[in-house]
């Protein structure tokens, strides 16, 4: 009986009548889709060996607790900063000086700094965009170089932090290598600016990323997208291929179309569903990460994390207790998986940084009329081919392309009800790169 019931429901679901009134009378238009930009980052161009070396160096600092020494070159977070900055500088030299490497010093306070300001440092490598307007838009990839032991406020115990988050730091650095190389080879990349970051103070309350957001605003940049990589180094069931999880928050509207969600959708579209597992929540249940303050500011920000975490390897002082080995050690990492994550981040950044700016003020009008009217604004861009009009069933999670508009900033979807779908607009470059989508708002 139960089985029979299931079949009945499933049959009914598959035979949903397609002739509901208020839908396009002759089916939707079939826009010609520009293919995405060639020259994709090849998986085999990822240098897993170099990633392994950097992680070994970071783990070799003993601890990278944010309250440990910034001046001891052998032990502490200063040792970690030195290795990251050195690697960025080496990568820059290899690409003919494409990267601007900066160590950003600041002070930050939280409960976990004992309530008093402590010195912190972030390391940034910047790949400047070559389009005068878009160069003020920043796409960011970030990992946190600090680590933590079982005693959260104690900088003394060992805290190898191989997975959390030497892995994300190393993904950020490898992206810098892959993309500065791509930039050195020319081909109009990147139009927007890319920031490769290694921040501190994550375990003390997201202090480094919060400061980075302030710094970005001070420098006059707008955020095109922020990719936080945190705990991306292990695959508990190797042999996959397994998808990396990509977390994005719902935002404050009721349609799940926050800028962060649009960034997640864009990344999934670029890297493919077999590589990315979108998760529609801001982070793992009850936990947080460096994308959080960007997300809360209404900016597009997402978090990459491995498919399944092993909690005996996180935030643990290395030890064996009752036969269980605790500690975030290198031996638990999977460099094949981490290399996949690096490639997926790099390719997403490459395509996003090649795209025109997203449209602004996307408005849906036409309530209580038979047609949906969509309008938007956009600055002049000779490299833009046009705009894709996107729509989706309110129960679907991904956009579909409804139409393509070459000129103008308004379109009328004849005979399409405003009520039954969500709508968005995105810009498409002549090179085929798409901006993130911008969901329509009510008039
Ligand atoms: Zn972390």
Tab-separated table of C-alpha atoms and ligand atoms in Angstrom:
chain	number	residue	atom	x	y	z
A	1	UNK	CA	0.000	0.000	0.000
A	2	UNK	CA	2.764	2.410	0.945
A	3	UNK	CA	4.674	1.675	-2.237
A	4	UNK	CA	1.594	2.088	-4.362
A	5	UNK	CA	0.967	5.450	-2.703
A	6	UNK	CA	4.496	6.640	-3.533
A	7	UNK	CA	4.165	5.676	-7.184
A	8	UNK	CA	0.911	7.545	-7.448
A	9	UNK	CA	2.409	10.740	-6.048
A	10	UNK	CA	5.490	10.511	-8.249
A	11	UNK	CA	3.413	9.906	-11.402
A	12	UNK	CA	1.272	12.891	-10.627
A	13	UNK	CA	4.351	15.078	-10.037
A	14	UNK	CA	5.834	14.150	-13.389
A	15	UNK	CA	2.666	14.900	-15.259
A	16	UNK	CA	2.177	18.447	-14.090
A	17	UNK	CA	0.106	20.153	-16.786
A	18	UNK	CA	2.224	22.658	-18.726
A	19	UNK	CA	-0.698	24.728	-19.913
A	20	UNK	CA	-1.407	26.766	-16.809
A	21	UNK	CA	-2.719	30.206	-17.677
A	22	UNK	CA	-0.303	33.080	-17.048
A	23	UNK	CA	2.626	31.163	-18.607
A	24	UNK	CA	4.253	32.086	-21.951
A	25	UNK	CA	1.711	31.195	-24.659
A	26	UNK	CA	4.142	29.599	-27.141
A	27	UNK	CA	6.693	28.365	-24.662
A	28	UNK	CA	9.588	30.525	-23.554
A	29	UNK	CA	11.968	32.171	-26.022
A	30	UNK	CA	15.081	30.213	-26.896
A	31	UNK	CA	17.893	32.687	-26.458
A	32	UNK	CA	21.192	31.992	-28.110
A	33	UNK	CA	23.618	31.323	-25.303
A	34	UNK	CA	27.158	32.643	-25.598
A	35	UNK	CA	29.627	29.970	-24.576
A	36	UNK	CA	31.740	30.628	-21.487
A	37	UNK	CA	35.274	31.978	-21.887
A	38	UNK	CA	37.942	29.585	-23.102
A	39	UNK	CA	41.313	29.049	-21.460
A	40	UNK	CA	39.886	27.457	-18.310
A	41	UNK	CA	42.309	26.611	-15.509
A	42	UNK	CA	43.258	23.000	-16.160
A	43	UNK	CA	43.208	20.637	-13.200
A	44	UNK	CA	46.683	19.361	-14.084
A	45	UNK	CA	48.107	22.872	-13.820
A	46	UNK	CA	47.449	22.857	-10.039
A	47	UNK	CA	50.747	22.390	-8.196
A	48	UNK	CA	49.803	19.896	-5.469
A	49	UNK	CA	53.451	19.523	-4.519
A	50	UNK	CA	53.801	23.249	-3.798
A	51	UNK	CA	50.585	23.147	-1.768
A	52	UNK	CA	52.002	20.285	0.260
A	53	UNK	CA	55.223	22.228	0.893
A	54	UNK	CA	53.410	25.333	2.157
A	55	UNK	CA	51.197	23.287	4.479
A	56	UNK	CA	54.264	21.511	5.848
A	57	UNK	CA	55.894	24.882	6.524
A	58	UNK	CA	52.777	26.265	8.239
A	59	UNK	CA	52.356	23.166	10.406
A	60	UNK	CA	56.075	23.372	11.225
A	61	UNK	CA	55.440	26.683	13.035
A	62	UNK	CA	54.109	24.551	15.928
A	63	UNK	CA	51.169	26.830	16.585
A	64	UNK	CA	49.694	29.751	14.668
A	65	UNK	CA	47.470	30.879	17.501
A	66	UNK	CA	46.670	34.572	16.990
A	67	UNK	CA	47.986	35.420	20.485
A	68	UNK	CA	51.302	33.639	19.881
A	69	UNK	CA	54.438	35.480	18.758
A	70	UNK	CA	54.425	37.687	15.661
A	71	UNK	CA	58.217	38.123	15.857
A	72	UNK	CA	59.587	34.607	16.440
A	73	UNK	CA	60.502	33.231	13.012
A	74	UNK	CA	60.466	29.611	14.251
A	75	UNK	CA	57.292	29.242	16.315
A	76	UNK	CA	53.995	31.077	16.290
A	77	UNK	CA	51.754	32.960	13.912
A	78	UNK	CA	54.569	35.287	12.785
A	79	UNK	CA	56.322	32.213	11.420
A	80	UNK	CA	53.143	31.364	9.468
A	81	UNK	CA	52.831	34.929	8.148
A	82	UNK	CA	56.461	34.800	6.964
A	83	UNK	CA	55.913	31.620	4.945
A	84	UNK	CA	52.718	32.949	3.336
A	85	UNK	CA	54.222	36.348	2.472
A	86	UNK	CA	57.383	34.695	1.131
A	87	UNK	CA	55.375	32.370	-1.090
A	88	UNK	CA	53.232	35.239	-2.428
A	89	UNK	CA	56.390	37.223	-3.248
A	90	UNK	CA	57.933	34.223	-4.979
A	91	UNK	CA	54.767	33.736	-7.053
A	92	UNK	CA	54.753	37.415	-7.953
A	93	UNK	CA	58.369	37.227	-9.127
A	94	UNK	CA	57.502	34.180	-11.265
A	95	UNK	CA	54.712	36.125	-12.988
A	96	UNK	CA	56.855	39.175	-13.725
A	97	UNK	CA	55.640	41.156	-10.707
A	98	UNK	CA	51.900	40.775	-11.303
A	99	UNK	CA	51.035	40.651	-7.594
A	100	UNK	CA	51.170	43.448	-5.019
A	101	UNK	CA	51.950	41.805	-1.669
A	102	UNK	CA	51.000	43.667	1.528
A	103	UNK	CA	51.159	42.762	5.204
A	104	UNK	CA	48.337	44.642	6.897
A	105	UNK	CA	48.869	45.241	10.635
A	106	UNK	CA	46.009	46.164	12.947
A	107	UNK	CA	44.714	45.713	16.481
A	108	UNK	CA	41.558	43.827	17.415
A	109	UNK	CA	39.604	43.034	20.561
A	110	UNK	CA	37.205	40.246	21.479
A	111	UNK	CA	36.306	38.002	24.397
A	112	UNK	CA	38.953	35.586	23.173
A	113	UNK	CA	41.678	38.256	23.268
A	114	UNK	CA	40.916	38.731	26.969
A	115	UNK	CA	38.874	41.836	26.178
A	116	UNK	CA	41.940	43.911	25.291
A	117	UNK	CA	43.334	44.952	21.915
A	118	UNK	CA	45.993	42.618	20.533
A	119	UNK	CA	48.159	42.952	17.418
A	120	UNK	CA	46.952	41.098	14.329
A	121	UNK	CA	48.166	40.874	10.746
A	122	UNK	CA	46.609	39.850	7.439
A	123	UNK	CA	48.571	39.082	4.296
A	124	UNK	CA	47.127	40.269	0.971
A	125	UNK	CA	48.300	39.664	-2.581
A	126	UNK	CA	46.503	41.802	-5.145
A	127	UNK	CA	46.219	41.093	-8.859
A	128	UNK	CA	45.049	44.423	-10.327
A	129	UNK	CA	42.298	44.426	-12.907
A	130	UNK	CA	43.024	45.898	-16.331
A	131	UNK	CA	39.668	47.603	-16.881
A	132	UNK	CA	39.700	51.152	-15.473
A	133	UNK	CA	36.139	50.910	-14.101
A	134	UNK	CA	36.034	47.262	-13.055
A	135	UNK	CA	39.422	47.445	-11.324
A	136	UNK	CA	37.635	49.015	-8.352
A	137	UNK	CA	35.620	45.798	-7.966
A	138	UNK	CA	37.298	43.153	-5.878
A	139	UNK	CA	36.892	39.381	-6.022
A	140	UNK	CA	38.401	37.811	-2.917
A	141	UNK	CA	39.606	34.341	-2.021
A	142	UNK	CA	40.521	33.952	1.622
A	143	UNK	CA	41.770	31.393	4.132
A	144	UNK	CA	42.714	31.950	7.768
A	145	UNK	CA	46.326	31.331	8.711
A	146	UNK	CA	45.704	31.192	12.469
A	147	UNK	CA	45.087	27.910	14.322
A	148	UNK	CA	43.826	26.890	17.755
A	149	UNK	CA	44.300	24.049	20.232
A	150	UNK	CA	41.845	22.552	22.741
A	151	UNK	CA	42.604	25.521	25.011
A	152	UNK	CA	41.114	28.311	22.920
A	153	UNK	CA	42.740	31.327	24.546
A	154	UNK	CA	46.121	29.705	25.278
A	155	UNK	CA	48.819	30.361	22.642
A	156	UNK	CA	51.264	27.829	24.150
A	157	UNK	CA	50.093	24.301	23.146
A	158	UNK	CA	50.811	22.857	19.716
A	159	UNK	CA	48.090	23.669	17.196
A	160	UNK	CA	49.142	22.311	13.784
A	161	UNK	CA	45.973	23.530	12.030
A	162	UNK	CA	46.728	21.577	8.864
A	163	UNK	CA	43.120	21.401	7.713
A	164	UNK	CA	41.821	24.348	9.772
A	165	UNK	CA	42.981	26.320	8.044
A	166	UNK	CA	46.385	25.858	6.449
A	167	UNK	CA	44.337	24.151	3.724
A	168	UNK	CA	42.245	27.244	2.911
A	169	UNK	CA	45.289	29.507	3.183
A	170	UNK	CA	47.095	27.275	0.709
A	171	UNK	CA	44.127	27.262	-1.675
A	172	UNK	CA	44.197	31.067	-1.622
A	173	UNK	CA	47.948	31.059	-2.346
A	174	UNK	CA	47.639	28.468	-5.131
A	175	UNK	CA	44.869	30.562	-6.719
A	176	UNK	CA	47.329	33.467	-6.718
A	177	UNK	CA	49.824	31.321	-8.595
A	178	UNK	CA	47.331	29.986	-11.137
A	179	UNK	CA	45.723	33.358	-11.831
A	180	UNK	CA	48.862	35.525	-11.872
A	181	UNK	CA	50.187	33.053	-14.439
A	182	UNK	CA	46.969	33.375	-16.457
A	183	UNK	CA	47.244	37.182	-16.219
A	184	UNK	CA	50.882	37.106	-17.339
A	185	UNK	CA	49.821	35.248	-20.475
A	186	UNK	CA	47.561	38.185	-21.439
A	187	UNK	CA	44.168	37.553	-23.097
A	188	UNK	CA	42.379	40.409	-21.325
A	189	UNK	CA	42.355	38.850	-17.876
A	190	UNK	CA	41.442	40.019	-15.298
A	191	UNK	CA	39.113	42.973	-15.854
A	192	UNK	CA	38.283	43.250	-12.132
A	193	UNK	CA	40.845	43.078	-9.322
A	194	UNK	CA	41.467	39.871	-7.378
A	195	UNK	CA	42.571	39.790	-3.741
A	196	UNK	CA	44.214	36.629	-2.396
A	197	UNK	CA	44.066	36.809	1.394
A	198	UNK	CA	45.428	34.969	4.409
A	199	UNK	CA	43.823	36.441	7.513
A	200	UNK	CA	44.403	36.019	11.239
A	201	UNK	CA	42.137	36.063	14.298
A	202	UNK	CA	39.451	33.813	12.807
A	203	UNK	CA	39.426	31.605	15.892
A	204	UNK	CA	39.252	34.698	18.104
A	205	UNK	CA	35.983	35.822	16.520
A	206	UNK	CA	36.533	36.440	12.768
A	207	UNK	CA	38.743	39.405	13.643
A	208	UNK	CA	40.961	39.343	10.546
A	209	UNK	CA	38.157	39.073	8.006
A	210	UNK	CA	36.171	41.781	9.778
A	211	UNK	CA	39.192	44.047	9.532
A	212	UNK	CA	39.734	43.060	5.896
A	213	UNK	CA	36.206	44.231	5.069
A	214	UNK	CA	36.936	47.646	6.646
A	215	UNK	CA	40.271	47.825	4.811
A	216	UNK	CA	38.605	47.023	1.478
A	217	UNK	CA	36.104	49.855	1.963
A	218	UNK	CA	38.871	52.266	2.994
A	219	UNK	CA	40.731	51.455	-0.225
A	220	UNK	CA	37.622	52.411	-2.193
A	221	UNK	CA	36.829	48.946	-3.535
A	222	UNK	CA	33.411	47.367	-3.878
A	223	UNK	CA	33.117	43.631	-3.264
A	224	UNK	CA	32.183	41.602	-6.331
A	225	UNK	CA	32.383	38.322	-4.451
A	226	UNK	CA	34.137	36.756	-1.456
A	227	UNK	CA	35.164	33.086	-1.441
A	228	UNK	CA	36.081	31.843	2.024
A	229	UNK	CA	37.978	28.549	2.087
A	230	UNK	CA	38.017	27.006	5.536
A	231	UNK	CA	38.629	23.291	6.220
A	232	UNK	CA	38.994	22.261	2.588
A	233	UNK	CA	41.919	19.842	2.917
A	234	UNK	CA	40.479	16.426	3.689
A	235	UNK	CA	38.169	13.879	2.151
A	236	UNK	CA	37.140	11.357	4.788
A	237	UNK	CA	36.180	8.820	2.152
A	238	UNK	CA	38.864	9.267	-0.496
A	239	UNK	CA	38.456	7.781	-3.919
A	240	UNK	CA	35.499	10.094	-4.700
A	241	UNK	CA	35.143	12.216	-6.681
A	242	UNK	CA	33.418	14.078	-3.888
A	243	UNK	CA	31.918	17.502	-4.001
A	244	UNK	CA	33.147	20.375	-1.888
A	245	UNK	CA	30.331	21.977	0.092
A	246	UNK	CA	29.513	25.579	-0.736
A	247	UNK	CA	27.517	27.396	1.941
A	248	UNK	CA	25.472	30.518	1.189
A	249	UNK	CA	23.002	32.342	3.407
A	250	UNK	CA	19.393	33.039	2.489
A	251	UNK	CA	19.582	36.764	3.131
A	252	UNK	CA	16.691	38.748	4.483
A	253	UNK	CA	14.192	38.287	1.667
A	254	UNK	CA	11.729	35.435	1.306
A	255	UNK	CA	12.924	34.170	-2.079
A	256	UNK	CA	16.414	32.777	-1.246
A	257	UNK	CA	18.007	35.218	-3.704
A	258	UNK	CA	20.580	37.011	-1.535
A	259	UNK	CA	23.755	38.226	-3.281
A	260	UNK	CA	25.567	35.380	-1.481
A	261	UNK	CA	23.153	32.854	-2.959
A	262	UNK	CA	23.709	34.332	-6.424
A	263	UNK	CA	27.459	33.979	-5.969
A	264	UNK	CA	26.996	30.325	-4.969
A	265	UNK	CA	24.828	29.695	-8.048
A	266	UNK	CA	27.421	31.370	-10.276
A	267	UNK	CA	30.210	29.205	-8.853
A	268	UNK	CA	28.174	26.033	-9.300
A	269	UNK	CA	27.418	26.984	-12.881
A	270	UNK	CA	31.095	27.657	-13.612
A	271	UNK	CA	32.551	24.578	-11.909
A	272	UNK	CA	29.694	22.146	-12.449
A	273	UNK	CA	27.322	20.202	-10.254
A	274	UNK	CA	29.718	17.280	-9.993
A	275	UNK	CA	32.278	19.541	-8.269
A	276	UNK	CA	30.126	21.796	-6.088
A	277	UNK	CA	27.497	20.857	-3.534
A	278	UNK	CA	25.493	23.998	-2.828
A	279	UNK	CA	24.133	24.155	0.699
A	280	UNK	CA	21.504	26.780	1.305
A	281	UNK	CA	22.504	27.929	4.769
A	282	UNK	CA	25.025	30.512	5.841
A	283	UNK	CA	27.404	27.958	7.387
A	284	UNK	CA	27.575	24.571	9.065
A	285	UNK	CA	24.882	24.275	11.741
A	286	UNK	CA	25.681	26.515	14.698
A	287	UNK	CA	29.128	27.474	13.370
A	288	UNK	CA	30.718	30.434	11.598
A	289	UNK	CA	33.490	31.595	9.296
A	290	UNK	CA	35.197	34.510	7.607
A	291	UNK	CA	32.486	35.087	4.990
A	292	UNK	CA	30.051	35.993	7.774
A	293	UNK	CA	30.609	39.766	8.066
A	294	UNK	CA	30.590	40.148	4.287
A	295	UNK	CA	27.319	38.227	4.130
A	296	UNK	CA	25.804	40.302	6.929
A	297	UNK	CA	26.771	43.457	5.029
A	298	UNK	CA	24.629	42.227	2.110
A	299	UNK	CA	27.673	41.385	-0.023
A	300	UNK	CA	28.100	38.209	-2.067
A	301	UNK	CA	30.085	35.853	0.211
A	302	UNK	CA	30.228	32.060	0.449
A	303	UNK	CA	32.121	29.358	2.294
A	304	UNK	CA	33.857	26.273	0.859
A	305	UNK	CA	34.250	23.301	3.240
A	306	UNK	CA	35.155	19.634	2.710
A	307	UNK	CA	32.291	17.096	2.342
A	308	UNK	CA	32.406	15.717	5.896
A	309	UNK	CA	34.440	16.917	8.852
A	310	UNK	CA	36.240	14.845	11.484
A	311	UNK	CA	35.824	16.699	14.766
A	312	UNK	CA	38.637	14.790	16.480
A	313	UNK	CA	40.977	16.616	14.089
A	314	UNK	CA	39.672	20.142	14.695
A	315	UNK	CA	40.605	22.584	17.471
A	316	UNK	CA	42.388	19.741	19.320
A	317	UNK	CA	45.758	19.682	21.029
A	318	UNK	CA	47.548	16.683	19.441
A	319	UNK	CA	47.307	13.686	21.814
A	320	UNK	CA	46.047	10.119	22.107
A	321	UNK	CA	43.244	9.530	24.583
A	322	UNK	CA	41.451	6.197	25.100
A	323	UNK	CA	42.994	4.976	21.863
A	324	UNK	CA	41.652	7.959	19.874
A	325	UNK	CA	44.161	10.178	18.092
A	326	UNK	CA	43.302	13.886	18.324
A	327	UNK	CA	44.874	16.739	16.379
A	328	UNK	CA	44.720	18.576	13.063
A	329	UNK	CA	47.717	16.911	11.430
A	330	UNK	CA	49.044	16.865	7.870
A	331	UNK	CA	48.670	13.106	7.579
A	332	UNK	CA	44.884	13.427	7.419
A	333	UNK	CA	44.930	15.679	4.367
A	334	UNK	CA	44.089	14.641	0.831
A	335	UNK	CA	45.998	16.708	-1.702
A	336	UNK	CA	44.030	15.430	-4.642
A	337	UNK	CA	40.831	16.759	-3.089
A	338	UNK	CA	42.503	20.021	-2.057
A	339	UNK	CA	43.864	20.435	-5.577
A	340	UNK	CA	40.310	20.082	-6.917
A	341	UNK	CA	39.162	22.820	-4.529
A	342	UNK	CA	42.008	25.105	-5.634
A	343	UNK	CA	41.102	24.596	-9.286
A	344	UNK	CA	37.394	25.260	-8.641
A	345	UNK	CA	38.152	28.471	-6.741
A	346	UNK	CA	40.607	29.669	-9.374
A	347	UNK	CA	38.290	29.036	-12.315
A	348	UNK	CA	35.353	30.716	-10.558
A	349	UNK	CA	37.518	33.759	-9.804
A	350	UNK	CA	38.838	33.827	-13.363
A	351	UNK	CA	35.399	33.890	-14.970
A	352	UNK	CA	33.906	36.326	-12.465
A	353	UNK	CA	36.839	38.703	-12.892
A	354	UNK	CA	36.368	38.612	-16.684
A	355	UNK	CA	32.659	39.444	-16.529
A	356	UNK	CA	30.976	42.822	-16.924
A	357	UNK	CA	29.577	44.456	-13.785
A	358	UNK	CA	26.240	43.040	-12.657
A	359	UNK	CA	23.224	45.202	-13.459
A	360	UNK	CA	21.861	47.472	-10.727
A	361	UNK	CA	18.315	48.392	-9.684
A	362	UNK	CA	16.686	45.317	-11.212
A	363	UNK	CA	12.977	45.944	-10.864
A	364	UNK	CA	9.955	43.759	-11.549
A	365	UNK	CA	6.770	45.594	-12.490
A	366	UNK	CA	3.496	44.380	-13.873
A	367	UNK	CA	1.553	43.256	-10.843
A	368	UNK	CA	-2.144	42.975	-11.722
A	369	UNK	CA	-1.317	43.062	-15.457
A	370	UNK	CA	-0.859	40.125	-17.880
A	371	UNK	CA	2.853	40.860	-18.528
A	372	UNK	CA	6.016	40.848	-16.412
A	373	UNK	CA	8.097	44.002	-16.952
A	374	UNK	CA	11.731	43.838	-15.940
A	375	UNK	CA	14.051	46.828	-15.907
A	376	UNK	CA	17.575	47.485	-14.686
A	377	UNK	CA	20.371	50.001	-14.893
A	378	UNK	CA	23.921	49.471	-16.076
A	379	UNK	CA	26.961	51.589	-16.822
A	380	UNK	CA	28.376	51.727	-20.328
A	381	UNK	CA	30.635	48.774	-21.101
A	382	UNK	CA	31.861	48.217	-24.686
A	383	UNK	CA	32.872	44.656	-23.740
A	384	UNK	CA	29.325	43.671	-22.785
A	385	UNK	CA	27.268	41.584	-25.225
A	386	UNK	CA	23.983	42.067	-23.380
A	387	UNK	CA	21.875	40.808	-20.508
A	388	UNK	CA	20.393	37.442	-19.752
A	389	UNK	CA	16.906	37.505	-18.255
A	390	UNK	CA	16.673	34.657	-15.762
A	391	UNK	CA	13.689	33.043	-14.178
A	392	UNK	CA	12.830	30.078	-12.049
A	393	UNK	CA	9.857	28.368	-10.535
A	394	UNK	CA	9.512	29.577	-6.942
A	395	UNK	CA	10.134	25.988	-5.856
A	396	UNK	CA	13.297	25.546	-7.938
A	397	UNK	CA	16.759	26.369	-6.623
A	398	UNK	CA	18.550	27.270	-9.866
A	399	UNK	CA	17.979	29.919	-12.527
A	400	UNK	CA	17.205	29.229	-16.151
A	401	UNK	CA	17.845	31.662	-18.976
A	402	UNK	CA	14.528	33.005	-20.238
A	403	UNK	CA	15.714	35.569	-22.755
A	404	UNK	CA	18.680	37.602	-23.976
A	405	UNK	CA	18.510	41.369	-24.373
A	406	UNK	CA	21.220	42.985	-26.495
A	407	UNK	CA	20.313	46.643	-26.182
A	408	UNK	CA	18.244	48.609	-23.704
A	409	UNK	CA	17.630	48.142	-20.039
A	410	UNK	CA	14.059	46.926	-20.022
A	411	UNK	CA	12.130	43.962	-21.318
A	412	UNK	CA	8.518	42.884	-21.250
A	413	UNK	CA	7.752	39.185	-20.891
A	414	UNK	CA	4.506	39.026	-22.840
A	415	UNK	CA	1.798	36.916	-21.275
A	416	UNK	CA	4.003	35.930	-18.332
A	417	UNK	CA	2.503	36.424	-14.902
A	418	UNK	CA	4.608	38.235	-12.305
A	419	UNK	CA	3.224	35.951	-9.622
A	420	UNK	CA	4.438	32.490	-10.523
A	421	UNK	CA	8.202	32.867	-10.942
A	422	UNK	CA	11.187	34.649	-9.509
A	423	UNK	CA	13.251	36.759	-11.933
A	424	UNK	CA	16.813	38.020	-12.153
A	425	UNK	CA	19.136	39.740	-14.640
A	426	UNK	CA	22.829	39.213	-15.276
A	427	UNK	CA	25.321	40.831	-17.613
A	428	UNK	CA	27.139	38.786	-20.264
A	429	UNK	CA	30.483	39.775	-21.727
A	430	UNK	CA	31.435	39.402	-25.381
A	431	UNK	CA	33.963	36.917	-23.974
A	432	UNK	CA	31.053	34.819	-22.592
A	433	UNK	CA	31.748	35.545	-18.922
A	434	UNK	CA	28.639	36.173	-16.798
A	435	UNK	CA	28.249	38.506	-13.840
A	436	UNK	CA	26.442	37.119	-10.829
A	437	UNK	CA	22.668	37.380	-11.167
A	438	UNK	CA	20.752	40.188	-9.516
A	439	UNK	CA	17.255	39.229	-8.415
A	440	UNK	CA	14.461	41.656	-9.207
A	441	UNK	CA	12.934	43.712	-6.464
A	442	UNK	CA	9.407	44.986	-6.221
A	443	UNK	CA	8.929	48.427	-7.675
B	1	LIG	ZN1	38.561	27.520	10.436
